[in-house]
Amino acid sequence: DIQMTQSPSSLSASVGDRVTITCRASRSVGTNLNWYQQKPGKVPKVLIYAASSLQSGVPSRFSGGGSGTYFTLTISSLQPEDFATYYCQQSYSTPHTFGQGTEVEFK
Amino acid sequence: EVQLVESGGGLVQPGGSLRLSCAASGFTFADYAMHWVRQAPGKGLDWVSAVSWNSGNRAYADSVNGRFTISRDNAKNSLFLQMNSLTSEDTAFYYCAKADRGEVPSDHLDHWGQGTLVTVSS
């Protein structure tokens, strides 16, 4: 199975900050990497798919990059509604493993 | 509008069984792979299982392989998860999710249900 490791596990940031979350795969997943956002008490929502494609309706301040084993999710200017937990997931092979999550907290 | 509504969760004793259902609407169910993802209270997302559009390909997490069975009924726009030999480690919210394509491995999960809670306890 492919293991997904996110860093950091949590971070504190302020509105307007640029935030970057990383995700590493235990072996190459090509660009078959997705990012989800989950707010407390809510269902996960896809932000980025295929490593860098923005899901329809997602603000352009979110961007994704990387390929192979190293990926990033960047929020260019953090907004109040962005405080949430973010998960990466590989869809290269089953099981479609998730990272452990990164909680973005208010500083 | 895509809607996914899970049902069938509840309290079950260790070693027991439960069958989850997911009723889909708002899209051509038969065209898309479907997944189950779970989340223990306060924990992260845990991928469980997936089935391709025509049930030709099914996949499971190691932790449930041999105990859980995923199935679908395209005529009834429904997804199922039969869970046997349940342990406390299976306690979680179980979400059904729609993939963006028909095959497994799939791509991203573009719609999620609200989840149903399974509690395994004596």
PDB file of N, CA and C in Angstrom, chain B residues 2 5 18 38 66 68 78 83 99 102-103 107 111 113 117:
ATOM      1  N   VAL B   2     -26.663  16.624  -7.169  1.00  0.00           N
ATOM      2  CA  VAL B   2     -26.246  15.312  -6.684  1.00  0.00           C
ATOM      3  C   VAL B   2     -26.601  15.177  -5.210  1.00  0.00           C
ATOM      4  N   VAL B   5     -27.399   9.791   0.200  1.00  0.00           N
ATOM      5  CA  VAL B   5     -27.976   9.678   1.538  1.00  0.00           C
ATOM      6  C   VAL B   5     -27.695   8.289   2.088  1.00  0.00           C
ATOM      7  N   LEU B  18     -23.576  -5.464  10.112  1.00  0.00           N
ATOM      8  CA  LEU B  18     -24.408  -4.315   9.774  1.00  0.00           C
ATOM      9  C   LEU B  18     -24.326  -4.111   8.271  1.00  0.00           C
ATOM     10  N   ARG B  38     -14.466   6.260   5.766  1.00  0.00           N
ATOM     11  CA  ARG B  38     -14.930   6.382   7.144  1.00  0.00           C
ATOM     12  C   ARG B  38     -14.048   7.341   7.928  1.00  0.00           C
ATOM     13  N   GLY B  66     -11.971  -9.003   3.487  1.00  0.00           N
ATOM     14  CA  GLY B  66     -12.410 -10.284   4.014  1.00  0.00           C
ATOM     15  C   GLY B  66     -13.545 -10.167   5.015  1.00  0.00           C
ATOM     16  N   PHE B  68     -15.649  -6.955   4.996  1.00  0.00           N
ATOM     17  CA  PHE B  68     -16.621  -6.047   4.380  1.00  0.00           C
ATOM     18  C   PHE B  68     -16.806  -6.429   2.908  1.00  0.00           C
ATOM     19  N   SER B  78     -28.408   2.538  -5.930  1.00  0.00           N
ATOM     20  CA  SER B  78     -28.041   2.291  -4.540  1.00  0.00           C
ATOM     21  C   SER B  78     -26.684   1.623  -4.407  1.00  0.00           C
ATOM     22  N   MET B  83     -20.999  -5.247   6.384  1.00  0.00           N
ATOM     23  CA  MET B  83     -19.894  -5.256   7.338  1.00  0.00           C
ATOM     24  C   MET B  83     -20.101  -6.397   8.324  1.00  0.00           C
ATOM     25  N   ALA B  99     -17.209   8.961  -7.257  1.00  0.00           N
ATOM     26  CA  ALA B  99     -15.973   9.255  -7.983  1.00  0.00           C
ATOM     27  C   ALA B  99     -16.300  10.072  -9.223  1.00  0.00           C
ATOM     28  N   GLY B 102     -15.820   6.193 -13.942  1.00  0.00           N
ATOM     29  CA  GLY B 102     -16.457   4.919 -13.687  1.00  0.00           C
ATOM     30  C   GLY B 102     -15.559   3.817 -13.168  1.00  0.00           C
ATOM     31  N   GLU B 103     -14.261   3.957 -13.387  1.00  0.00           N
ATOM     32  CA  GLU B 103     -13.377   2.836 -13.093  1.00  0.00           C
ATOM     33  C   GLU B 103     -12.746   2.940 -11.699  1.00  0.00           C
ATOM     34  N   ASP B 107     -10.484   8.541  -9.763  1.00  0.00           N
ATOM     35  CA  ASP B 107      -9.800   9.808  -9.558  1.00  0.00           C
ATOM     36  C   ASP B 107     -10.349  10.409  -8.262  1.00  0.00           C
ATOM     37  N   HIS B 111     -18.407  14.210  -4.798  1.00  0.00           N
ATOM     38  CA  HIS B 111     -19.592  14.435  -3.969  1.00  0.00           C
ATOM     39  C   HIS B 111     -19.602  13.417  -2.847  1.00  0.00           C
ATOM     40  N   GLY B 113     -21.825  11.991   0.776  1.00  0.00           N
ATOM     41  CA  GLY B 113     -23.017  12.016   1.594  1.00  0.00           C
ATOM     42  C   GLY B 113     -22.719  12.618   2.964  1.00  0.00           C
ATOM     43  N   LEU B 117     -23.434   6.949  11.287  1.00  0.00           N
ATOM     44  CA  LEU B 117     -22.543   6.562  12.377  1.00  0.00           C
ATOM     45  C   LEU B 117     -22.721   5.091  12.733  1.00  0.00           C
TER      46      LEU B 117
END
